[in-house]
Short mmCIF file of C-alpha atoms in Angstrom, two decimals:
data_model
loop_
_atom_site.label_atom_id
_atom_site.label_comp_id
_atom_site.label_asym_id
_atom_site.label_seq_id
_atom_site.Cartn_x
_atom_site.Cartn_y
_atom_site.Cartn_z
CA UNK A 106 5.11 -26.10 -6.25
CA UNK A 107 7.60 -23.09 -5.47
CA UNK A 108 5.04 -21.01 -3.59
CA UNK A 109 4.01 -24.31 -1.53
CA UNK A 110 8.02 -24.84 -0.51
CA UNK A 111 7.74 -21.05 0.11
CA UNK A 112 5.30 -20.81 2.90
CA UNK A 113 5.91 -24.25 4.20
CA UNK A 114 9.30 -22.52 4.95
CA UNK A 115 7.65 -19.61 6.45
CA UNK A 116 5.55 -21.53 8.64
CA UNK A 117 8.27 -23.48 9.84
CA UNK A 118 9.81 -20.77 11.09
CA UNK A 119 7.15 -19.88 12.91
CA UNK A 120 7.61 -22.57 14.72
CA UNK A 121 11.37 -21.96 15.84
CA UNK A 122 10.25 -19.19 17.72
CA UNK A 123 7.30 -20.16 19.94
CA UNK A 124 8.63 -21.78 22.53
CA UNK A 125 11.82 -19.51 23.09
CA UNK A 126 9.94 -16.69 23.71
CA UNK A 127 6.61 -17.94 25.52
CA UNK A 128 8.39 -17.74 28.54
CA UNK A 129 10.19 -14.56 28.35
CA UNK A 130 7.88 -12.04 26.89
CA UNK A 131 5.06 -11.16 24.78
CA UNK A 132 5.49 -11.93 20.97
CA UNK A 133 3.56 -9.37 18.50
CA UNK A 134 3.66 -11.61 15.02
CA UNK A 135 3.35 -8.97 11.82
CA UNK A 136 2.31 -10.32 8.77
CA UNK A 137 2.58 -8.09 5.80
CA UNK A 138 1.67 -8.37 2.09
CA UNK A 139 4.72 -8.86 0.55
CA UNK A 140 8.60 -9.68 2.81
CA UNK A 141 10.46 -8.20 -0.54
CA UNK A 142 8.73 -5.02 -0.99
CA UNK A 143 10.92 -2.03 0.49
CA UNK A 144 7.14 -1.10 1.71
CA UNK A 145 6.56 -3.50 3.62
CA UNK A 146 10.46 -3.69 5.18
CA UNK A 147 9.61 -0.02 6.22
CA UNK A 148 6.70 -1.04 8.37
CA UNK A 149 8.86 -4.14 9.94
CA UNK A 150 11.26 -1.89 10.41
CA UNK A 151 8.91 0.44 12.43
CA UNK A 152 7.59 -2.76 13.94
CA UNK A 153 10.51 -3.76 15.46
CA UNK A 154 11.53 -0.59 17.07
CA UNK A 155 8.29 -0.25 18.73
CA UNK A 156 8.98 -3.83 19.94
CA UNK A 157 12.18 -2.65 21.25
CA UNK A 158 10.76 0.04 23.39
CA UNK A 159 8.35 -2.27 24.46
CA UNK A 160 10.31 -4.81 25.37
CA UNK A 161 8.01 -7.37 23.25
CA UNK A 162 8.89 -10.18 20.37
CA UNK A 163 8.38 -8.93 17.31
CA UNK A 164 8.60 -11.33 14.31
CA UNK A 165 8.01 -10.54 10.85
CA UNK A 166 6.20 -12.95 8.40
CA UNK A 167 4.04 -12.82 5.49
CA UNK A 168 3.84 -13.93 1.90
CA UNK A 169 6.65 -13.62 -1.26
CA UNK A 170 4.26 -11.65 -3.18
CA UNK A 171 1.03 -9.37 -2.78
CA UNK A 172 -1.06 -11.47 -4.91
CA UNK A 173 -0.42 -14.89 -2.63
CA UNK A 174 -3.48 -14.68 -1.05
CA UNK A 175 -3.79 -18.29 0.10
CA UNK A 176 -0.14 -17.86 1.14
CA UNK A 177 -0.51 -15.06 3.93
CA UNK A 178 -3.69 -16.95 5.10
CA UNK A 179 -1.23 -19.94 6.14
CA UNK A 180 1.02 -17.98 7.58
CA UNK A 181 -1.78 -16.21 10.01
CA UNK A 182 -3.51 -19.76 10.54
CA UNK A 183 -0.61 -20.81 11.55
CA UNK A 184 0.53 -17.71 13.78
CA UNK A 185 -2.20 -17.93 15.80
CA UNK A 186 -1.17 -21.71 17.28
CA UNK A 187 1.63 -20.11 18.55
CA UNK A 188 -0.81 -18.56 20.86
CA UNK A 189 1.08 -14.83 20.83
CA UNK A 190 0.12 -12.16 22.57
CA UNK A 191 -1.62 -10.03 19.00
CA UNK A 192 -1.38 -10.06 16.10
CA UNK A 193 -1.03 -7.21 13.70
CA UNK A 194 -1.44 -8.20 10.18
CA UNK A 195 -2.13 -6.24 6.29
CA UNK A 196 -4.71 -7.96 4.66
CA UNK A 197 -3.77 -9.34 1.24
CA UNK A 198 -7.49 -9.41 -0.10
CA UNK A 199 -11.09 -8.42 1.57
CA UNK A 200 -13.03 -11.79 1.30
CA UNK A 201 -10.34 -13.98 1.38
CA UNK A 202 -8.97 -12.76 4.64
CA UNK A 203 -12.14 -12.13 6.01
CA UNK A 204 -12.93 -15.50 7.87
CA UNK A 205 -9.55 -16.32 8.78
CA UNK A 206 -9.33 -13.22 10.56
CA UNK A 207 -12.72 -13.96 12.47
CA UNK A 208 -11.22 -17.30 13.45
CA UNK A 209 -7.76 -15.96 14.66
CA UNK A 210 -9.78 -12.87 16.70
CA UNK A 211 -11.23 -15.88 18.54
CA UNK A 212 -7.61 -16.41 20.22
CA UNK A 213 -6.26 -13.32 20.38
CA UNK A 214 -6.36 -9.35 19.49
CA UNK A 215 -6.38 -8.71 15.75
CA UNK A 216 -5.08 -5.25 14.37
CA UNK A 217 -4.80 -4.23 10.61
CA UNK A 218 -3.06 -1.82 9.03
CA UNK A 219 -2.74 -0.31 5.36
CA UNK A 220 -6.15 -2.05 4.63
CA UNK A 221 -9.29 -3.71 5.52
CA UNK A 222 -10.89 -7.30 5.25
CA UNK A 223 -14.18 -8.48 5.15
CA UNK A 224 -14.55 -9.00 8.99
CA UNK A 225 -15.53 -6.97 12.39
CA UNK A 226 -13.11 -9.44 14.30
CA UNK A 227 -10.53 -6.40 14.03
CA UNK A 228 -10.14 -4.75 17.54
CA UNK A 229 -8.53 -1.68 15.53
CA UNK A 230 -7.73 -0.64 12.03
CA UNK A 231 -5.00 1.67 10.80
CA UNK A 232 -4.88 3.37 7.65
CA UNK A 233 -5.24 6.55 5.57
CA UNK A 234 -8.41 8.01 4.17
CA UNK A 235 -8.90 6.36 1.24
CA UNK A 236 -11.33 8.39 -0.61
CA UNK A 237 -9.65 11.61 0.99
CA UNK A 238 -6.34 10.60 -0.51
CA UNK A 239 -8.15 10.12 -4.25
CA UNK A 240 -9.46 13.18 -3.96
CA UNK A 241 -5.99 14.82 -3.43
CA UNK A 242 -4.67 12.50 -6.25
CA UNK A 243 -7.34 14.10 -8.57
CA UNK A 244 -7.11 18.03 -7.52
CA UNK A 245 -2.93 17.33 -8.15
CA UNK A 246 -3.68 16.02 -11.55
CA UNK A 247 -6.27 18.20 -12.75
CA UNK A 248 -4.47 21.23 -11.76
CA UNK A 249 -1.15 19.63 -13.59
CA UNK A 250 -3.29 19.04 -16.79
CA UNK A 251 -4.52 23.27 -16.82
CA UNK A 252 -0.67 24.08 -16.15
CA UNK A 253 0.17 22.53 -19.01
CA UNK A 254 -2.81 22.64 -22.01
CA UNK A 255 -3.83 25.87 -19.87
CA UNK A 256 -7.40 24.35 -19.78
CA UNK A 257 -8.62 21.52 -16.90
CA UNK A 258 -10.38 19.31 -19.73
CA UNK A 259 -8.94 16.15 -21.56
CA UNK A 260 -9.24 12.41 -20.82
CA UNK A 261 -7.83 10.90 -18.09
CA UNK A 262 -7.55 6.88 -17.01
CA UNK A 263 -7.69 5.03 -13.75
CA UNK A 264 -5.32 2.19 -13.37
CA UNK A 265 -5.03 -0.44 -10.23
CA UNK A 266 -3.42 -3.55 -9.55
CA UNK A 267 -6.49 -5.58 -8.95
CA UNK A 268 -10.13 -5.09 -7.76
CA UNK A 269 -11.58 -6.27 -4.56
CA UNK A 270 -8.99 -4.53 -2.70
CA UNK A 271 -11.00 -2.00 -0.18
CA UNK A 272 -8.19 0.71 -0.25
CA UNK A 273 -7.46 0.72 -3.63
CA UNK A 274 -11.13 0.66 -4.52
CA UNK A 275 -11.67 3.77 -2.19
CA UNK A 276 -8.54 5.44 -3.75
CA UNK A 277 -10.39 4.92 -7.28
CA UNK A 278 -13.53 6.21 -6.07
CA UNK A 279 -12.43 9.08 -4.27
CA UNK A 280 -10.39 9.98 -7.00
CA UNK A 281 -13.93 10.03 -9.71
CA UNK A 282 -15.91 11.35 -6.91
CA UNK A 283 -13.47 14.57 -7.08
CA UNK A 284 -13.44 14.92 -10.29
CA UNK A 285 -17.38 14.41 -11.21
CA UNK A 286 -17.96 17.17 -8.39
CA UNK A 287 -15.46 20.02 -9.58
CA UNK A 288 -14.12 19.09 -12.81
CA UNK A 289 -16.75 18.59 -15.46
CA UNK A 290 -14.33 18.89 -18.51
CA UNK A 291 -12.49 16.14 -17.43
CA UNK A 292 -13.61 12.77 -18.18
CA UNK A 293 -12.35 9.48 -16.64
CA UNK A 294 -12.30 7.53 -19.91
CA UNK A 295 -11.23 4.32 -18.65
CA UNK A 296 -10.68 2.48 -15.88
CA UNK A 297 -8.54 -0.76 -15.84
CA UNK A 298 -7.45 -3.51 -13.34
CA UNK A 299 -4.01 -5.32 -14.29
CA UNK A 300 -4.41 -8.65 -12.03
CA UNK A 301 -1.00 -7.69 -10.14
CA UNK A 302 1.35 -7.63 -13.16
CA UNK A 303 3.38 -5.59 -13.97
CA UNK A 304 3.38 -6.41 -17.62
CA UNK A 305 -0.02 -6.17 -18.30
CA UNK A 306 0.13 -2.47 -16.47
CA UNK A 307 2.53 -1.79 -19.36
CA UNK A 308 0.72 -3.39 -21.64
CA UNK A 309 -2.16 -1.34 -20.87
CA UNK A 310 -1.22 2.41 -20.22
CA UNK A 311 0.37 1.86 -23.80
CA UNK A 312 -2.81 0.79 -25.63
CA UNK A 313 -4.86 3.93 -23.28
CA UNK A 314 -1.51 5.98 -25.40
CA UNK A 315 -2.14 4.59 -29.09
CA UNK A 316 -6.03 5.18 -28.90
CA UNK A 317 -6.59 8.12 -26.71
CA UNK A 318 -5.59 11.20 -28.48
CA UNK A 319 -6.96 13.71 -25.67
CA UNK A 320 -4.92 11.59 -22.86
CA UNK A 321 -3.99 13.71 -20.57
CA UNK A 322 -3.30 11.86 -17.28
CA UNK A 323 -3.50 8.79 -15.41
CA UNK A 324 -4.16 8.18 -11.45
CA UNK A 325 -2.26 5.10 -10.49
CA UNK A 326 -3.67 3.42 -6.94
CA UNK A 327 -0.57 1.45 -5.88
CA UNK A 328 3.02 1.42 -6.03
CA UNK A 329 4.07 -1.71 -8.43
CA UNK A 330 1.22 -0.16 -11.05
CA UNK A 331 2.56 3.27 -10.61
CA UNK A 332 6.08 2.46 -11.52
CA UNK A 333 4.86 0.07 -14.53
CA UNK A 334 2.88 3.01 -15.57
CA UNK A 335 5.77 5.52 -15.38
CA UNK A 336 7.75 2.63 -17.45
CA UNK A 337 5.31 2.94 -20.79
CA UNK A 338 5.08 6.66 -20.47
CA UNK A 339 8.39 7.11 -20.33
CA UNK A 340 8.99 4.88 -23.60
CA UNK A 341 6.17 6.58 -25.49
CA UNK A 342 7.93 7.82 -28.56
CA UNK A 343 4.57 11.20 -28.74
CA UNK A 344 5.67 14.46 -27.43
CA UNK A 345 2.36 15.46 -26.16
CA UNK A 346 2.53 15.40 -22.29
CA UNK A 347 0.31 12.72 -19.83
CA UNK A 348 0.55 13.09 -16.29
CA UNK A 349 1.29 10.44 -14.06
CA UNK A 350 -0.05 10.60 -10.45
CA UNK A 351 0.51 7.81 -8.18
CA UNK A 352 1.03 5.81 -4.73
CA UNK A 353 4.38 4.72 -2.88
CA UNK A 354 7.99 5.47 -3.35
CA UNK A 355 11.06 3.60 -4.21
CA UNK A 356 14.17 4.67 -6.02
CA UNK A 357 13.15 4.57 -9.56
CA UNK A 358 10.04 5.99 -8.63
CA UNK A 359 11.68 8.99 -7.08
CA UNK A 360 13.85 8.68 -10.31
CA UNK A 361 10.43 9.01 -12.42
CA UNK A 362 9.67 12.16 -10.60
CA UNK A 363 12.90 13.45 -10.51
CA UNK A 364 12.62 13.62 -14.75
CA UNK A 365 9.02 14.62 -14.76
CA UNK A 366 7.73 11.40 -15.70
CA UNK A 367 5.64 11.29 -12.76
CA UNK A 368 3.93 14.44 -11.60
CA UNK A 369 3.43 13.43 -7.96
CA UNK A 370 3.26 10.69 -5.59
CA UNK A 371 0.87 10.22 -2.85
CA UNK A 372 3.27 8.48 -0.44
CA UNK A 373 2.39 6.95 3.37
CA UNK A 374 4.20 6.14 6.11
CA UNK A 375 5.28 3.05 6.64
CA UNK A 376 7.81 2.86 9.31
CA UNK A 377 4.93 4.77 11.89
CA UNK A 378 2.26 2.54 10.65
CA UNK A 379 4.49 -0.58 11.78
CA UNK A 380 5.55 1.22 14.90
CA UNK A 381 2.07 2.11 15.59
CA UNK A 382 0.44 -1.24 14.90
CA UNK A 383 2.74 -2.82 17.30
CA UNK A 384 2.07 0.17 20.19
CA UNK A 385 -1.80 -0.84 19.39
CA UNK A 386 -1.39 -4.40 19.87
CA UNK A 387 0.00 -4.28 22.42
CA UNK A 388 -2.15 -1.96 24.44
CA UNK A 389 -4.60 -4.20 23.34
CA UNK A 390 -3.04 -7.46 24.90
CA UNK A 391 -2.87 -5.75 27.93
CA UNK A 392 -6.54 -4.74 28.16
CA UNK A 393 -6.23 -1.28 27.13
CA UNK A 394 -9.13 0.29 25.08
CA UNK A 395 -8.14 1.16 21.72
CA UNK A 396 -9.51 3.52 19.04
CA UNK A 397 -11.68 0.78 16.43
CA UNK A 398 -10.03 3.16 13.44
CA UNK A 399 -6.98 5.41 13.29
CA UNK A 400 -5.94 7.30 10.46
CA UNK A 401 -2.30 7.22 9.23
CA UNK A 402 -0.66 10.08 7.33
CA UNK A 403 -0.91 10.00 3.69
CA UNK A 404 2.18 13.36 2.22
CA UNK A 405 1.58 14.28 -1.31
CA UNK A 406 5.77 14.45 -3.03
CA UNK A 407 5.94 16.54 -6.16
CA UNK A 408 8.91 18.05 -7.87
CA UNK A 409 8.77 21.08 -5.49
CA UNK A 410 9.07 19.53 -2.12
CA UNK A 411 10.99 16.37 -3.06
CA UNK A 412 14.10 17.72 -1.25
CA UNK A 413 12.43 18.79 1.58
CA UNK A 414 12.99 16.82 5.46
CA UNK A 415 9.71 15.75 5.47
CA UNK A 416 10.24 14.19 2.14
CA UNK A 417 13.05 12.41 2.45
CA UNK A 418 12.44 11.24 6.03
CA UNK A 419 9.41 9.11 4.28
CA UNK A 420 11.38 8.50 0.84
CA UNK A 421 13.87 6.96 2.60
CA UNK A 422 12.83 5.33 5.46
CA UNK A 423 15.24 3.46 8.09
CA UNK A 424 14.96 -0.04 7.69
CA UNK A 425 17.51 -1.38 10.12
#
């Protein structure tokens, strides 16, 4: 009953807005994952300032939680009957959002961002190389696992939030594909989907610790799993040392990395992938031709550059 009062809430704010701004200028809805995640503020936050330059509406909406599916697909169903100009939107899940987003690209431009759905309706997708950003998660790991047992060999686990989702999938894969081709002492012992909760992430990083005794690391595809993960390493009461690598930042995952609980974090940009969204969908109201995909930057943060500009400009994103 909560999540239904939720989005009918959302939705009718939606409607407050439509007719205000239909005859003034363009409106640019954004509908993101999750409205509490400091993630997903970032990119609203870059949203907005691209609106700004623009001079175009930009409202943000979306669902309480990443794992409302059925909750974002309201909110988009009803977006689109505000007729806007585009639409940018982060798909929740790959099927689910798949024919909702071939009805909406009916009435208007569609652009993604941070990951795909099971559509072509999408005039343009943004978002990092998947696989190329596992790979990078596995080379970091591997090479923290010889620093410290001065060998590249040991048992290492994958852990994501849930399955189905393209860019976590493609993290996973690239992340085994790297390893099968240049690190054959390694083996990926276990890989394990935690339906979106935190708890069970606990719940399973600290069963991997009590049976695996050759544990040596763990690749993490998302932020909420990645600072669950850090949370049952960090209780473990073993000495030996497991290796966390992982997406996303927030403060206590900084925190994590800050007390070598995590080795690194694979961190994007969010406040340029809102801005640029917005600069794409709007180009394409207009007319404009638009690239079908562009990549956004994915930074690796370790220990070693944690302090640097670069760092802390994406750490700590403006979100004003």
């Amino acid at each position: 009953m909560r999540k239904i009062v939720l989005v009918a809430s959302m939705l009718a704010g939606i409607a407050l807005w439509t007719p205000a701004f239909a005859q003034t200028k363009s409106t640019i809805p954004v509908i993101v994952k999750d409205l509490n995640s400091p993630y997903w503020q970032a990119v609203l936050a870059g949203a907005r300032k691209a609106g700004a330059e623009l001079g175009v509406n930009v409202v943000g909406l979306g669902a309480q939680s990443e794992s409302d599916v059925n909750g974002q697909i309201g909110v988009l169903e009803k977006t689109v009957e505000t007729d806007p100009a585009a639409i940018v939107i982060a798909p929740a899940q790959f099927a689910a959002l798949g024919k909702p987003i071939d009805e909406a690209a009916k009435k208007t431009k569609v652009i993604g961002i941070d990951s795909s759905a099971d559509t072509k309706a999408m005039t343009s997708l943004l978002a990092i190389d998947s696989l190329r950003a596992g790979g990078i998660a596995a080379d970091t790991l591997v090479t923290a696992i010889q620093k410290t047992y001065a060998d590249a060999e040991g048992d290492v686990v994958i852990i994501t939030s849930t399955s189905g989702v393209p860019s976590l999938d493609q993290r996973a894969k690239g992340f085994k594909d790297a390893v099968a081709a240049k690190y054959g002492a390694i083996n990926v012992a276990a890989e394990k989907a935690a339906d979106g909760k935190p708890a069970a992430a606990i719940g399973i990083m600290k069963e991997f610790i009590a049976s695996m005794e050759d544990l040596r690391g763990v690749f993490v595809s998302d932020p909420v799993m990645t600072q669950a993960v850090g949370q049952a390493v960090a209780e473990k009461t073993t000495k030996d040392k497991i290796h966390i690598i992982g997406f996303g930042s927030d403060e206590k995952l900084v925190k994590f990395l800050q007390d070598n609980v995590i080795t690194g974090l694979i961190v994007e940009d969010p406040f340029r992938m809102g801005y640029d969204g917005v600069k794409t969908a709007f180009a394409a109201a207009k007319g404009e031709k638009v690239p079908a995909n562009i990549e956004t930057e994915a930074t690796l943060i370790t220990k070693a550059n944690l302090t640097s500009a670069r760092a802390q400009e994406l750490l700590k994103p403006n979100v004003k």
